[in-house]
Structures are given as C-alpha cells and as structure tokens.
Amino acid sequence: MFAVALGVALGTQAQETYESAKIATEDLNGTARYVSMGGALDALGADLSTIRTNPAGIGLFRHSTASVSFGMVSQQDAAESSYVGGTNMSFDQAGFVYSKQSGESSFFNVAFNFTKSRNFDYILHAADKLDNASQNGISYAKYYESSLYGGSRKYNTASQLDDIYYNNLFYASGEDVAYYYPASSYDLTRGHKGYIGEYDINFSGNIRNRIFVGLTAGIHDVHYKHSGTYLENLVANDEEITSLTVNDERKITGTGFDVKAGVIIRPVENSPFRFGLSVSTPTWYSLTTRNTTTVEDNFGNKDGKNEAYDFKLFTPWKFGVSLGHTIGTMVALGAGFEFADYSTVDNRVIDGGYYDYYNDSYYNTSSEDIDMNLHTEKTLKGVCTFKLGAEVKPVPELAFRLGYNLSTAMYEENGFKDGTIDSPASYYSSASDYTNWKATNHITAGVGYTIDKLSIDLAYQYTNVKGDFKPFMEYDFNDTALSGKFGNFKNPVADSVDDMFVNAVEVANKRHQLLLTLGYHF
C-alpha cells in the first residue's frame, strides 16, 4: 500500500496559528523570590527577574548582587513517553546587577540576566471514539475539493500529511470511485521538550529615590522539539486495513529580539507606596522548522515526508501596570496586571532578501501571511494576567512568601486548526490535532533565608491549565463545495459519506516546580 519516499524541501514559508502560539507565550519563571510571590514584584523591584517584566525594578537595587536558580519540574499524571520524562531538571536563571551610586540618593545600575522564559517539557495524551470520522477522511475531502477547482494540489486544502494519505490510501476502481477509511477510535501520545532562553541586558537608575526608570534589550533563543504517535483504529473493510499510525517529529529553532521599558513612581515622599508602568515591544523572531512525518498501516507499509523551511513570527505588544507597598521591614505586598493581545500575532512569509556586501551578510525580507493572520485573529484573543504576592519577615533574616498568578484563556472557545487556509503554512503543518487551552492558574509559595551576604531562596509553584483537544478539524460535507458531488466519493464500508464530527476531549497540564536560588550581595 505504502512506499517509502522521504524528500526534503527548503522553502520560504510561514507558520500555523497553533504552532505560533507555543512560541509566543511565556511561563511564570525566574528567581525563587519572584516565582513564590506570583511574579508580583514589578513595582516592588529589587529582584533580577523584573528585568523582563518592568525594567525599572532593577533601579531599586542599592548594592550589587548575583544569583543563580535551578530546580525540578514534574508533570502530574504524565503518560509514558520515551521522548521526554514526566520529571525533569531545569536550569532557570542566572544573572547579576552592578549598582553604583551617582548622587546623594541616586544610583545607576547595569544588569544582565538569563531566564528560561518557556519550558516546553510536556506529555500530551488523548484518546476517544470516532463514529466513522477519520483523519484520512478529512485528508481525502480536502484533496477532492481542491481537485474540483483547478485539478492540482492547492495550499488552501492539502497538507503534507494529506499528500501522504492521498497518494497511497485512496484509489479509483473501475467505476471511478475513490475511497477513504472510517475509524472507530483514536489514541495520541506526544512528547514536547525544549525551552526558550531569554538573555537580557538592562540599564536603570532613579531620580531622588522617587522615580525609577529602566530599559532592557533581550535576545530570545528558541529550542523546541516534539515527537508523537497518532493511531486510528479503522472500521472493518475488505482490504483488512485495521489501523493507520502517523508518526510526527518537529523541531523549531531560531532567535528573536525585543525591547522593554518601565517606570516606577513613588508619588508621596514619606510613603513607600509606589506604582509601575511597563511596555514591551513584540519579539521579532527569525525561525527554522524541520519535520518528518510518516503514515504506516498494520501491515508495516509506510510513506513519509521530510520538510524544512524558514519563517518569521512577531509576537504581540505587552503592557503592564503594577502596585507595591511595604510595611516597615516586615511586610511587602505586590500586585500587577499585564495585557497582551495574541490575536495580533503576525505570521510572516519570507519573500526575498538582500546581500549586504559591507557586512558580508544576507538579510531576509518578509511580508504578512494575510490569510493565516486572519485565522489567528479569529482563533486567539487578548490575555489578561493578574499577579498577587506577599512577603512576611518575622525576623530580618527569614522570609515567608505566598503568591497567585492567573492568565485568562488565549484561545477562542470555538477556535480550530483550519487546514483549508490558503497559506503555505497549511501545507507544511504535519499534524492535524489542536488544543484550545483555558485559563492558567499558578499557586506559589516560598521561603528565604539570608546569612550575611549569602541568600538562599526556595519556591514551589503549582500550575494548572485545562484544554479541549480534538484530533482534527471538523468537516461538514453538506456545507461545502462537495455538496451534490458525492457520486465519486464514499467510504468502502457504506454507500454514504460521513460528516467528520469529533468530540472534544479534556486534557490538562498540571505541573509542580521546585526552584532554588542562591544569591550573593557585594
């Protein structure tokens, strides 16, 4: 049935909405103090992790310091995967700030910090029944509809996965009837791993200890991989094909750049209360993706494709407002709000370039992938992040901390991965499944202890996010251009065409993190 034929294509393409969303988002991570207070330090400042949320927070340092953070991340109820474990060690932060007094009550600070802004380690498992719907049925429908309009493959209806199915699974009989194969159930397991590392350099200071300002420039380094298996159990048929298995591997690498600015103001001279404002430009990513996709039947016959291409991705602007207050030297309270409109994520096609002879370098040029961006606009939405945190010091050397962080849902409830979009990104999408994740809750706690110039901080973070998973987009044949043209299109076990409707399966990512930060003040 299948013949092995792996080819490589280097293209100038764009990225699909759901893959872009993985790169565009960030985790709650950094120093143990920052995490244990739910990230609510943007107005309180004097923590290295504020370098990427409100750069003015670095301006509150009054002495130089360095810190390093590492720990362990564990996924609750993780399915078995040979690709990534359910519990993994993680190196999360390293940086320093050099503080120099520039006046009677003013300081000028320079800081550098590395943060693992995104930890991709995750095992996704979903399984459910299929009432004659199937992934290969979707592939056939898309390809057949495309053939009605032009007779050749179009980006808007056929992906590389569709190619594999169509060129091997479907055939014409003497009556010129082509077939697809209904399925009774499916089972998917995929392991994700990798990270986005953010390298920030900051310049900050204060004016009379009342106004604090900061500017941060950041480089983002992307390392994302996934490997998964999707199995469909087929309805009995004359060819005795009982199952089809899709093996999908993808790797995304590249770099991005952004700029962040912030201010913290203490409006009343005799009060420690302050508020902060921050803004971050989009992260302008230049990325490369590589994938290998194969489809195999129960007889061991298989076919596959191997693709690679470059693309650009611009994330949304971010805006933040924060509050901070201290009560003597015993209590610190923080709150923050951040907004980012992910419906504005810009998927871009590399459409040319030029060679700079002076610098001996080649630069790509890109343009907006209009149709994919229209899909992104309908699928993603603005996210509000709320941060609350408290720190209590019963004695100067010992601190107890609590925090809560909530991010509203990024995905529209009825959003779906649309494989019919007139975009090259649709063709290079090697998997058809998608998950509409809901709100993300972070519950945090921690403790810190200072011994002379050495500080030791420990944080615990519990993250809980649920989502609705579907193995492929739904397809209503009575609502497409195929309506009335079913004479040449049916399945091999019935004389009718089945609409491709699937139930949403609830999946979750419940994660436990232990984080240790060692700091030194000098």
mmCIF file of C-alpha atoms in Angstrom, residues 50-418:
data_model
loop_
_atom_site.group_PDB
_atom_site.id
_atom_site.type_symbol
_atom_site.label_atom_id
_atom_site.label_comp_id
_atom_site.label_asym_id
_atom_site.label_seq_id
_atom_site.Cartn_x
_atom_site.Cartn_y
_atom_site.Cartn_z
ATOM 1 C CA THR A 50 11.890 42.227 36.965
ATOM 2 C CA ILE A 51 14.437 42.874 34.219
ATOM 3 C CA ARG A 52 11.974 41.321 31.752
ATOM 4 C CA THR A 53 8.633 42.470 33.224
ATOM 5 C CA ASN A 54 9.329 46.018 34.464
ATOM 6 C CA PRO A 55 12.951 47.059 33.785
ATOM 7 C CA ALA A 56 12.645 49.920 36.285
ATOM 8 C CA GLY A 57 12.648 47.300 39.052
ATOM 9 C CA ILE A 58 16.408 46.917 38.594
ATOM 10 C CA GLY A 59 16.747 50.598 39.508
ATOM 11 C CA LEU A 60 15.727 49.831 43.114
ATOM 12 C CA PHE A 61 18.924 47.865 43.808
ATOM 13 C CA ARG A 62 21.215 49.628 46.262
ATOM 14 C CA HIS A 63 24.078 47.165 46.091
ATOM 15 C CA SER A 64 25.481 44.763 43.535
ATOM 16 C CA THR A 65 24.258 41.183 43.533
ATOM 17 C CA ALA A 66 24.443 37.960 41.568
ATOM 18 C CA SER A 67 22.168 34.919 41.614
ATOM 19 C CA VAL A 68 21.603 31.546 40.000
ATOM 20 C CA SER A 69 18.403 29.447 40.000
ATOM 21 C CA PHE A 70 17.728 25.810 39.222
ATOM 22 C CA GLY A 71 15.327 23.085 40.223
ATOM 23 C CA MET A 72 12.911 20.417 39.079
ATOM 24 C CA VAL A 73 9.664 20.398 37.083
ATOM 25 C CA SER A 74 7.253 17.469 37.306
ATOM 26 C CA GLN A 75 4.075 16.853 35.294
ATOM 27 C CA GLN A 76 1.269 15.360 37.348
ATOM 28 C CA ASP A 77 -0.342 12.197 35.902
ATOM 29 C CA ALA A 78 2.002 12.224 32.908
ATOM 30 C CA ALA A 79 1.531 9.467 30.336
ATOM 31 C CA GLU A 80 4.506 7.285 29.452
ATOM 32 C CA SER A 81 6.776 8.676 26.758
ATOM 33 C CA SER A 82 10.164 7.536 25.557
ATOM 34 C CA TYR A 83 10.848 11.048 24.256
ATOM 35 C CA VAL A 84 10.611 13.123 27.441
ATOM 36 C CA GLY A 85 10.195 12.190 31.092
ATOM 37 C CA GLY A 86 7.429 13.331 33.397
ATOM 38 C CA THR A 87 10.008 14.819 35.801
ATOM 39 C CA ASN A 88 12.975 16.856 34.546
ATOM 40 C CA MET A 89 15.719 19.009 35.999
ATOM 41 C CA SER A 90 15.789 22.628 34.878
ATOM 42 C CA PHE A 91 18.327 25.475 34.876
ATOM 43 C CA ASP A 92 16.094 28.550 35.134
ATOM 44 C CA GLN A 93 18.017 31.750 35.844
ATOM 45 C CA ALA A 94 21.467 33.301 36.178
ATOM 46 C CA GLY A 95 22.416 36.964 36.340
ATOM 47 C CA PHE A 96 23.929 39.915 38.129
ATOM 48 C CA VAL A 97 23.396 43.627 38.703
ATOM 49 C CA TYR A 98 26.160 46.167 39.212
ATOM 50 C CA SER A 99 24.952 49.108 41.269
ATOM 51 C CA LYS A 100 26.851 52.395 41.529
ATOM 52 C CA GLN A 101 25.807 55.461 43.480
ATOM 53 C CA SER A 102 25.622 58.502 41.190
ATOM 54 C CA GLY A 103 24.376 61.114 43.657
ATOM 55 C CA GLU A 104 23.299 61.652 47.231
ATOM 56 C CA SER A 105 20.208 59.481 46.766
ATOM 57 C CA SER A 106 20.568 58.318 43.161
ATOM 58 C CA PHE A 107 22.025 55.149 41.658
ATOM 59 C CA PHE A 108 22.884 53.959 38.152
ATOM 60 C CA ASN A 109 22.622 50.194 37.653
ATOM 61 C CA VAL A 110 23.668 47.802 34.897
ATOM 62 C CA ALA A 111 22.328 44.238 34.858
ATOM 63 C CA PHE A 112 22.434 41.058 32.808
ATOM 64 C CA ASN A 113 20.139 38.083 33.305
ATOM 65 C CA PHE A 114 19.310 34.754 31.691
ATOM 66 C CA THR A 115 15.821 33.304 32.221
ATOM 67 C CA LYS A 116 14.200 30.179 30.854
ATOM 68 C CA SER A 117 11.097 32.068 29.774
ATOM 69 C CA ARG A 118 9.383 28.985 28.301
ATOM 70 C CA ASN A 119 9.743 25.334 29.346
ATOM 71 C CA PHE A 120 8.204 23.094 26.682
ATOM 72 C CA ASP A 121 8.529 19.809 28.603
ATOM 73 C CA TYR A 122 5.086 18.217 28.418
ATOM 74 C CA ILE A 123 3.494 14.874 27.574
ATOM 75 C CA LEU A 124 0.126 15.073 25.832
ATOM 76 C CA HIS A 125 -2.169 12.043 25.750
ATOM 77 C CA ALA A 126 -5.713 11.892 24.381
ATOM 78 C CA ALA A 127 -7.964 9.039 23.236
ATOM 79 C CA ASP A 128 -11.626 8.724 22.313
ATOM 80 C CA LYS A 129 -14.084 7.035 19.977
ATOM 81 C CA LEU A 130 -14.623 8.106 16.365
ATOM 82 C CA ASP A 131 -18.061 7.492 14.866
ATOM 83 C CA ASN A 132 -16.775 6.789 11.343
ATOM 84 C CA ALA A 133 -14.892 10.088 11.236
ATOM 85 C CA SER A 134 -11.180 9.784 10.496
ATOM 86 C CA GLN A 135 -8.097 11.832 9.836
ATOM 87 C CA ASN A 136 -7.647 10.185 6.437
ATOM 88 C CA GLY A 137 -11.277 11.068 5.612
ATOM 89 C CA ILE A 138 -10.516 14.725 6.261
ATOM 90 C CA SER A 139 -7.457 14.443 4.035
ATOM 91 C CA TYR A 140 -9.469 12.963 1.208
ATOM 92 C CA ALA A 141 -12.203 15.574 1.479
ATOM 93 C CA LYS A 142 -9.696 18.435 1.332
ATOM 94 C CA TYR A 143 -7.855 16.946 -1.620
ATOM 95 C CA TYR A 144 -11.013 16.056 -3.513
ATOM 96 C CA GLU A 145 -12.460 19.533 -3.080
ATOM 97 C CA SER A 146 -9.213 21.021 -4.325
ATOM 98 C CA SER A 147 -9.378 18.824 -7.453
ATOM 99 C CA LEU A 148 -12.781 20.285 -8.289
ATOM 100 C CA TYR A 149 -11.179 23.696 -8.669
ATOM 101 C CA GLY A 150 -8.079 23.540 -10.816
ATOM 102 C CA GLY A 151 -7.209 19.860 -10.710
ATOM 103 C CA SER A 152 -3.958 20.314 -8.802
ATOM 104 C CA ARG A 153 -2.838 20.495 -5.202
ATOM 105 C CA LYS A 154 -3.535 23.823 -3.551
ATOM 106 C CA TYR A 155 -2.029 25.163 -0.353
ATOM 107 C CA ASN A 156 -5.505 26.020 0.855
ATOM 108 C CA THR A 157 -6.718 22.421 1.084
ATOM 109 C CA ALA A 158 -3.812 19.952 1.136
ATOM 110 C CA SER A 159 -1.067 19.499 3.730
ATOM 111 C CA GLN A 160 1.932 17.226 3.516
ATOM 112 C CA LEU A 161 0.005 14.769 5.705
ATOM 113 C CA ASP A 162 -2.852 14.898 3.189
ATOM 114 C CA ASP A 163 -0.336 14.179 0.438
ATOM 115 C CA ILE A 164 0.830 11.010 2.155
ATOM 116 C CA TYR A 165 -2.720 9.773 2.659
ATOM 117 C CA TYR A 166 -3.996 10.707 -0.783
ATOM 118 C CA ASN A 167 -1.138 9.285 -2.802
ATOM 119 C CA ASN A 168 -1.198 5.931 -1.015
ATOM 120 C CA LEU A 169 -4.503 5.226 0.673
ATOM 121 C CA PHE A 170 -7.084 6.252 -1.901
ATOM 122 C CA TYR A 171 -7.556 4.684 -5.321
ATOM 123 C CA ALA A 172 -10.007 4.628 -8.225
ATOM 124 C CA SER A 173 -11.949 1.483 -9.102
ATOM 125 C CA GLY A 174 -13.357 0.594 -12.486
ATOM 126 C CA GLU A 175 -16.350 2.729 -11.582
ATOM 127 C CA ASP A 176 -14.066 5.666 -10.892
ATOM 128 C CA VAL A 177 -14.932 5.631 -7.181
ATOM 129 C CA ALA A 178 -12.341 6.787 -4.672
ATOM 130 C CA TYR A 179 -12.353 5.685 -1.036
ATOM 131 C CA TYR A 180 -11.419 6.817 2.422
ATOM 132 C CA TYR A 181 -11.404 4.692 5.596
ATOM 133 C CA PRO A 182 -13.751 5.376 8.549
ATOM 134 C CA ALA A 183 -12.361 4.907 12.046
ATOM 135 C CA SER A 184 -13.849 3.699 15.306
ATOM 136 C CA SER A 185 -11.352 5.279 17.750
ATOM 137 C CA TYR A 186 -8.020 7.075 18.080
ATOM 138 C CA ASP A 187 -5.110 7.309 20.514
ATOM 139 C CA LEU A 188 -2.476 10.070 20.538
ATOM 140 C CA THR A 189 0.649 10.446 22.664
ATOM 141 C CA ARG A 190 3.156 13.237 22.017
ATOM 142 C CA GLY A 191 6.188 14.368 23.969
ATOM 143 C CA HIS A 192 7.233 18.040 23.851
ATOM 144 C CA LYS A 193 10.578 19.262 25.116
ATOM 145 C CA GLY A 194 12.957 22.206 24.902
ATOM 146 C CA TYR A 195 12.921 25.815 26.034
ATOM 147 C CA ILE A 196 13.146 29.473 25.111
ATOM 148 C CA GLY A 197 16.105 31.143 26.757
ATOM 149 C CA GLU A 198 15.922 34.928 27.245
ATOM 150 C CA TYR A 199 19.151 36.926 27.606
ATOM 151 C CA ASP A 200 18.508 40.463 28.873
ATOM 152 C CA ILE A 201 20.770 43.461 29.403
ATOM 153 C CA ASN A 202 19.421 46.376 31.414
ATOM 154 C CA PHE A 203 20.286 49.979 32.196
ATOM 155 C CA SER A 204 18.356 51.621 35.011
ATOM 156 C CA GLY A 205 18.500 54.246 37.702
ATOM 157 C CA ASN A 206 16.492 56.595 39.890
ATOM 158 C CA ILE A 207 15.889 60.264 40.411
ATOM 159 C CA ARG A 208 15.962 61.351 44.079
ATOM 160 C CA ASN A 209 14.728 57.952 45.135
ATOM 161 C CA ARG A 210 11.245 58.876 43.847
ATOM 162 C CA ILE A 211 11.252 57.996 40.141
ATOM 163 C CA PHE A 212 12.867 54.816 38.846
ATOM 164 C CA VAL A 213 13.375 54.132 35.130
ATOM 165 C CA GLY A 214 14.782 51.190 33.216
ATOM 166 C CA LEU A 215 15.371 49.893 29.696
ATOM 167 C CA THR A 216 16.015 46.255 28.748
ATOM 168 C CA ALA A 217 17.066 44.715 25.449
ATOM 169 C CA GLY A 218 16.525 40.973 25.123
ATOM 170 C CA ILE A 219 17.636 38.131 22.884
ATOM 171 C CA HIS A 220 15.370 35.045 22.767
ATOM 172 C CA ASP A 221 16.822 31.653 21.847
ATOM 173 C CA VAL A 222 14.280 29.006 20.741
ATOM 174 C CA HIS A 223 14.787 25.232 21.097
ATOM 175 C CA TYR A 224 11.534 23.323 20.602
ATOM 176 C CA LYS A 225 11.004 19.660 19.716
ATOM 177 C CA HIS A 226 8.129 17.228 19.706
ATOM 178 C CA SER A 227 7.682 13.603 18.754
ATOM 179 C CA GLY A 228 4.360 11.819 18.736
ATOM 180 C CA THR A 229 2.258 8.913 17.543
ATOM 181 C CA TYR A 230 -1.359 9.147 16.413
ATOM 182 C CA LEU A 231 -3.181 5.809 15.923
ATOM 183 C CA GLU A 232 -6.583 5.327 14.290
ATOM 184 C CA ASN A 233 -8.408 2.014 14.624
ATOM 185 C CA LEU A 234 -10.375 1.549 11.410
ATOM 186 C CA VAL A 235 -13.790 0.067 10.780
ATOM 187 C CA ALA A 236 -13.622 -3.424 9.194
ATOM 188 C CA ASN A 237 -13.043 -3.274 5.423
ATOM 189 C CA ASP A 238 -12.285 -5.647 2.534
ATOM 190 C CA GLU A 239 -8.621 -4.598 2.420
ATOM 191 C CA GLU A 240 -8.225 -5.712 6.085
ATOM 192 C CA ILE A 241 -6.527 -2.440 6.961
ATOM 193 C CA THR A 242 -7.240 -2.362 10.691
ATOM 194 C CA SER A 243 -5.174 0.656 11.724
ATOM 195 C CA LEU A 244 -3.204 3.647 10.494
ATOM 196 C CA THR A 245 -0.421 5.267 12.518
ATOM 197 C CA VAL A 246 1.002 8.744 11.988
ATOM 198 C CA ASN A 247 4.478 9.394 13.404
ATOM 199 C CA ASP A 248 5.258 13.100 13.594
ATOM 200 C CA GLU A 249 8.512 14.785 14.626
ATOM 201 C CA ARG A 250 9.102 18.544 14.552
ATOM 202 C CA LYS A 251 11.926 20.847 15.585
ATOM 203 C CA ILE A 252 11.812 24.658 15.732
ATOM 204 C CA THR A 253 14.942 26.718 16.344
ATOM 205 C CA GLY A 254 15.885 30.363 15.951
ATOM 206 C CA THR A 255 16.293 33.678 17.700
ATOM 207 C CA GLY A 256 14.270 36.778 18.469
ATOM 208 C CA PHE A 257 14.822 40.295 19.751
ATOM 209 C CA ASP A 258 12.719 42.672 21.853
ATOM 210 C CA VAL A 259 12.955 45.890 23.894
ATOM 211 C CA LYS A 260 11.249 46.571 27.224
ATOM 212 C CA ALA A 261 10.859 49.841 29.139
ATOM 213 C CA GLY A 262 9.448 50.674 32.528
ATOM 214 C CA VAL A 263 8.972 53.295 35.192
ATOM 215 C CA ILE A 264 8.192 53.096 38.926
ATOM 216 C CA ILE A 265 6.959 56.174 40.762
ATOM 217 C CA ARG A 266 6.754 56.781 44.490
ATOM 218 C CA PRO A 267 4.213 59.640 44.494
ATOM 219 C CA VAL A 268 4.310 60.518 48.220
ATOM 220 C CA GLU A 269 7.734 61.340 49.619
ATOM 221 C CA ASN A 270 7.097 59.904 53.074
ATOM 222 C CA SER A 271 5.274 56.768 51.864
ATOM 223 C CA PRO A 272 6.801 53.535 50.499
ATOM 224 C CA PHE A 273 3.767 53.026 48.208
ATOM 225 C CA ARG A 274 4.653 53.022 44.527
ATOM 226 C CA PHE A 275 3.133 52.131 41.184
ATOM 227 C CA GLY A 276 4.757 50.957 37.991
ATOM 228 C CA LEU A 277 4.110 51.064 34.255
ATOM 229 C CA SER A 278 5.804 48.887 31.653
ATOM 230 C CA VAL A 279 5.693 48.155 27.948
ATOM 231 C CA SER A 280 7.356 45.500 25.800
ATOM 232 C CA THR A 281 7.707 45.532 22.043
ATOM 233 C CA PRO A 282 6.883 42.400 20.046
ATOM 234 C CA THR A 283 9.574 39.766 19.958
ATOM 235 C CA TRP A 284 10.718 39.688 16.350
ATOM 236 C CA TYR A 285 11.577 36.040 15.666
ATOM 237 C CA SER A 286 13.507 34.517 12.768
ATOM 238 C CA LEU A 287 12.921 30.767 12.963
ATOM 239 C CA THR A 288 13.547 27.487 11.171
ATOM 240 C CA THR A 289 11.324 24.420 11.436
ATOM 241 C CA ARG A 290 12.097 20.845 10.371
ATOM 242 C CA ASN A 291 9.762 17.899 10.490
ATOM 243 C CA THR A 292 9.468 14.273 9.480
ATOM 244 C CA THR A 293 6.026 12.724 9.056
ATOM 245 C CA THR A 294 5.218 9.100 8.192
ATOM 246 C CA VAL A 295 1.989 7.117 7.888
ATOM 247 C CA GLU A 296 2.072 3.337 8.436
ATOM 248 C CA ASP A 297 -0.627 0.657 8.219
ATOM 249 C CA ASN A 298 -0.980 -2.568 10.221
ATOM 250 C CA PHE A 299 0.939 -4.491 7.518
ATOM 251 C CA GLY A 300 4.056 -2.356 8.074
ATOM 252 C CA ASN A 301 3.761 -0.434 4.796
ATOM 253 C CA LYS A 302 4.568 3.244 5.129
ATOM 254 C CA ASP A 303 5.302 6.506 3.341
ATOM 255 C CA GLY A 304 6.604 9.818 4.601
ATOM 256 C CA LYS A 305 7.813 13.346 4.005
ATOM 257 C CA ASN A 306 10.724 15.330 5.391
ATOM 258 C CA GLU A 307 10.410 19.117 5.229
ATOM 259 C CA ALA A 308 12.340 22.199 6.366
ATOM 260 C CA TYR A 309 11.716 25.905 5.949
ATOM 261 C CA ASP A 310 12.430 29.345 7.408
ATOM 262 C CA PHE A 311 9.809 31.804 8.605
ATOM 263 C CA LYS A 312 9.314 34.892 10.762
ATOM 264 C CA LEU A 313 6.990 35.394 13.710
ATOM 265 C CA PHE A 314 6.226 38.642 15.540
ATOM 266 C CA THR A 315 4.567 38.355 18.967
ATOM 267 C CA PRO A 316 2.138 40.984 20.384
ATOM 268 C CA TRP A 317 2.939 44.118 22.347
ATOM 269 C CA LYS A 318 2.639 43.787 26.132
ATOM 270 C CA PHE A 319 1.514 46.424 28.605
ATOM 271 C CA GLY A 320 1.719 46.272 32.382
ATOM 272 C CA VAL A 321 0.657 48.210 35.456
ATOM 273 C CA SER A 322 1.697 47.306 38.998
ATOM 274 C CA LEU A 323 1.423 48.355 42.632
ATOM 275 C CA GLY A 324 3.786 47.827 45.554
ATOM 276 C CA HIS A 325 3.804 48.682 49.233
ATOM 277 C CA THR A 326 5.909 47.821 52.255
ATOM 278 C CA ILE A 327 5.027 47.976 55.948
ATOM 279 C CA GLY A 328 8.191 48.670 57.852
ATOM 280 C CA THR A 329 10.783 45.998 57.200
ATOM 281 C CA MET A 330 8.425 43.098 57.901
ATOM 282 C CA VAL A 331 5.799 43.066 55.115
ATOM 283 C CA ALA A 332 5.914 43.570 51.352
ATOM 284 C CA LEU A 333 2.766 43.484 49.209
ATOM 285 C CA GLY A 334 2.630 43.457 45.415
ATOM 286 C CA ALA A 335 0.019 43.370 42.676
ATOM 287 C CA GLY A 336 0.241 43.534 38.918
ATOM 288 C CA PHE A 337 -1.738 43.392 35.697
ATOM 289 C CA GLU A 338 -0.442 42.630 32.212
ATOM 290 C CA PHE A 339 -2.234 42.576 28.859
ATOM 291 C CA ALA A 340 -1.174 41.077 25.522
ATOM 292 C CA ASP A 341 -3.461 40.699 22.512
ATOM 293 C CA TYR A 342 -2.464 37.390 20.899
ATOM 294 C CA SER A 343 -4.969 37.851 18.079
ATOM 295 C CA THR A 344 -2.353 40.258 16.650
ATOM 296 C CA VAL A 345 0.391 37.608 16.378
ATOM 297 C CA ASP A 346 1.986 38.224 12.976
ATOM 298 C CA ASN A 347 2.822 35.115 10.946
ATOM 299 C CA ARG A 348 5.120 36.191 8.121
ATOM 300 C CA VAL A 349 6.281 34.745 4.806
ATOM 301 C CA ILE A 350 9.912 35.199 3.807
ATOM 302 C CA ASP A 351 9.537 36.595 0.302
ATOM 303 C CA GLY A 352 13.034 37.754 -0.566
ATOM 304 C CA GLY A 353 16.251 39.200 0.751
ATOM 305 C CA TYR A 354 19.383 41.136 0.004
ATOM 306 C CA TYR A 355 23.117 40.780 0.467
ATOM 307 C CA ASP A 356 24.998 43.382 2.495
ATOM 308 C CA TYR A 357 28.470 43.407 0.944
ATOM 309 C CA TYR A 358 29.802 45.825 3.542
ATOM 310 C CA ASN A 359 28.983 43.430 6.439
ATOM 311 C CA ASP A 360 29.276 40.262 4.321
ATOM 312 C CA SER A 361 25.791 39.158 5.431
ATOM 313 C CA TYR A 362 22.494 38.123 3.837
ATOM 314 C CA TYR A 363 19.226 39.501 5.214
ATOM 315 C CA ASN A 364 15.752 38.073 4.591
ATOM 316 C CA THR A 365 12.746 40.232 3.885
ATOM 317 C CA SER A 366 9.229 39.151 4.795
ATOM 318 C CA SER A 367 5.589 40.048 4.303
ATOM 319 C CA GLU A 368 2.405 39.347 6.248
ATOM 320 C CA ASP A 369 0.736 35.954 5.696
ATOM 321 C CA ILE A 370 -2.675 37.600 5.331
ATOM 322 C CA ASP A 371 -4.922 34.522 5.326
ATOM 323 C CA MET A 372 -3.169 32.823 8.238
ATOM 324 C CA ASN A 373 -3.215 36.046 10.227
ATOM 325 C CA LEU A 374 -6.967 36.351 9.645
ATOM 326 C CA HIS A 375 -7.299 32.852 11.114
ATOM 327 C CA THR A 376 -5.095 33.840 14.065
ATOM 328 C CA GLU A 377 -7.284 36.888 14.650
ATOM 329 C CA LYS A 378 -10.369 34.657 14.878
ATOM 330 C CA THR A 379 -8.695 31.903 16.941
ATOM 331 C CA LEU A 380 -6.620 33.750 19.551
ATOM 332 C CA LYS A 381 -7.594 36.650 21.803
ATOM 333 C CA GLY A 382 -6.263 39.090 24.352
ATOM 334 C CA VAL A 383 -4.868 37.643 27.577
ATOM 335 C CA CYS A 384 -5.077 39.389 30.947
ATOM 336 C CA THR A 385 -2.573 38.306 33.595
ATOM 337 C CA PHE A 386 -3.220 39.118 37.270
ATOM 338 C CA LYS A 387 -0.433 38.890 39.849
ATOM 339 C CA LEU A 388 -0.681 38.949 43.642
ATOM 340 C CA GLY A 389 2.127 38.389 46.125
ATOM 341 C CA ALA A 390 3.039 38.884 49.791
ATOM 342 C CA GLU A 391 6.219 38.537 51.821
ATOM 343 C CA VAL A 392 6.459 38.481 55.612
ATOM 344 C CA LYS A 393 9.719 38.673 57.577
ATOM 345 C CA PRO A 394 9.241 37.750 61.255
ATOM 346 C CA VAL A 395 12.980 38.410 61.647
ATOM 347 C CA PRO A 396 15.254 40.245 59.185
ATOM 348 C CA GLU A 397 16.995 37.036 58.102
ATOM 349 C CA LEU A 398 13.882 34.933 57.395
ATOM 350 C CA ALA A 399 11.104 35.495 54.845
ATOM 351 C CA PHE A 400 7.875 33.637 54.068
ATOM 352 C CA ARG A 401 6.116 34.239 50.743
ATOM 353 C CA LEU A 402 2.824 33.472 49.007
ATOM 354 C CA GLY A 403 1.580 34.288 45.521
ATOM 355 C CA TYR A 404 -1.134 33.779 42.958
ATOM 356 C CA ASN A 405 -0.971 34.326 39.211
ATOM 357 C CA LEU A 406 -3.862 33.972 36.748
ATOM 358 C CA SER A 407 -3.766 34.263 32.946
ATOM 359 C CA THR A 408 -7.077 34.234 31.094
ATOM 360 C CA ALA A 409 -7.629 31.923 28.127
ATOM 361 C CA MET A 410 -5.749 32.706 24.932
ATOM 362 C CA TYR A 411 -7.937 30.588 22.637
ATOM 363 C CA GLU A 412 -11.455 31.291 21.448
ATOM 364 C CA GLU A 413 -13.807 28.553 22.649
ATOM 365 C CA ASN A 414 -14.778 27.597 19.087
ATOM 366 C CA GLY A 415 -11.324 28.022 17.568
ATOM 367 C CA PHE A 416 -9.862 25.201 15.481
ATOM 368 C CA LYS A 417 -6.836 24.363 13.366
ATOM 369 C CA ASP A 418 -8.133 25.115 9.874
#
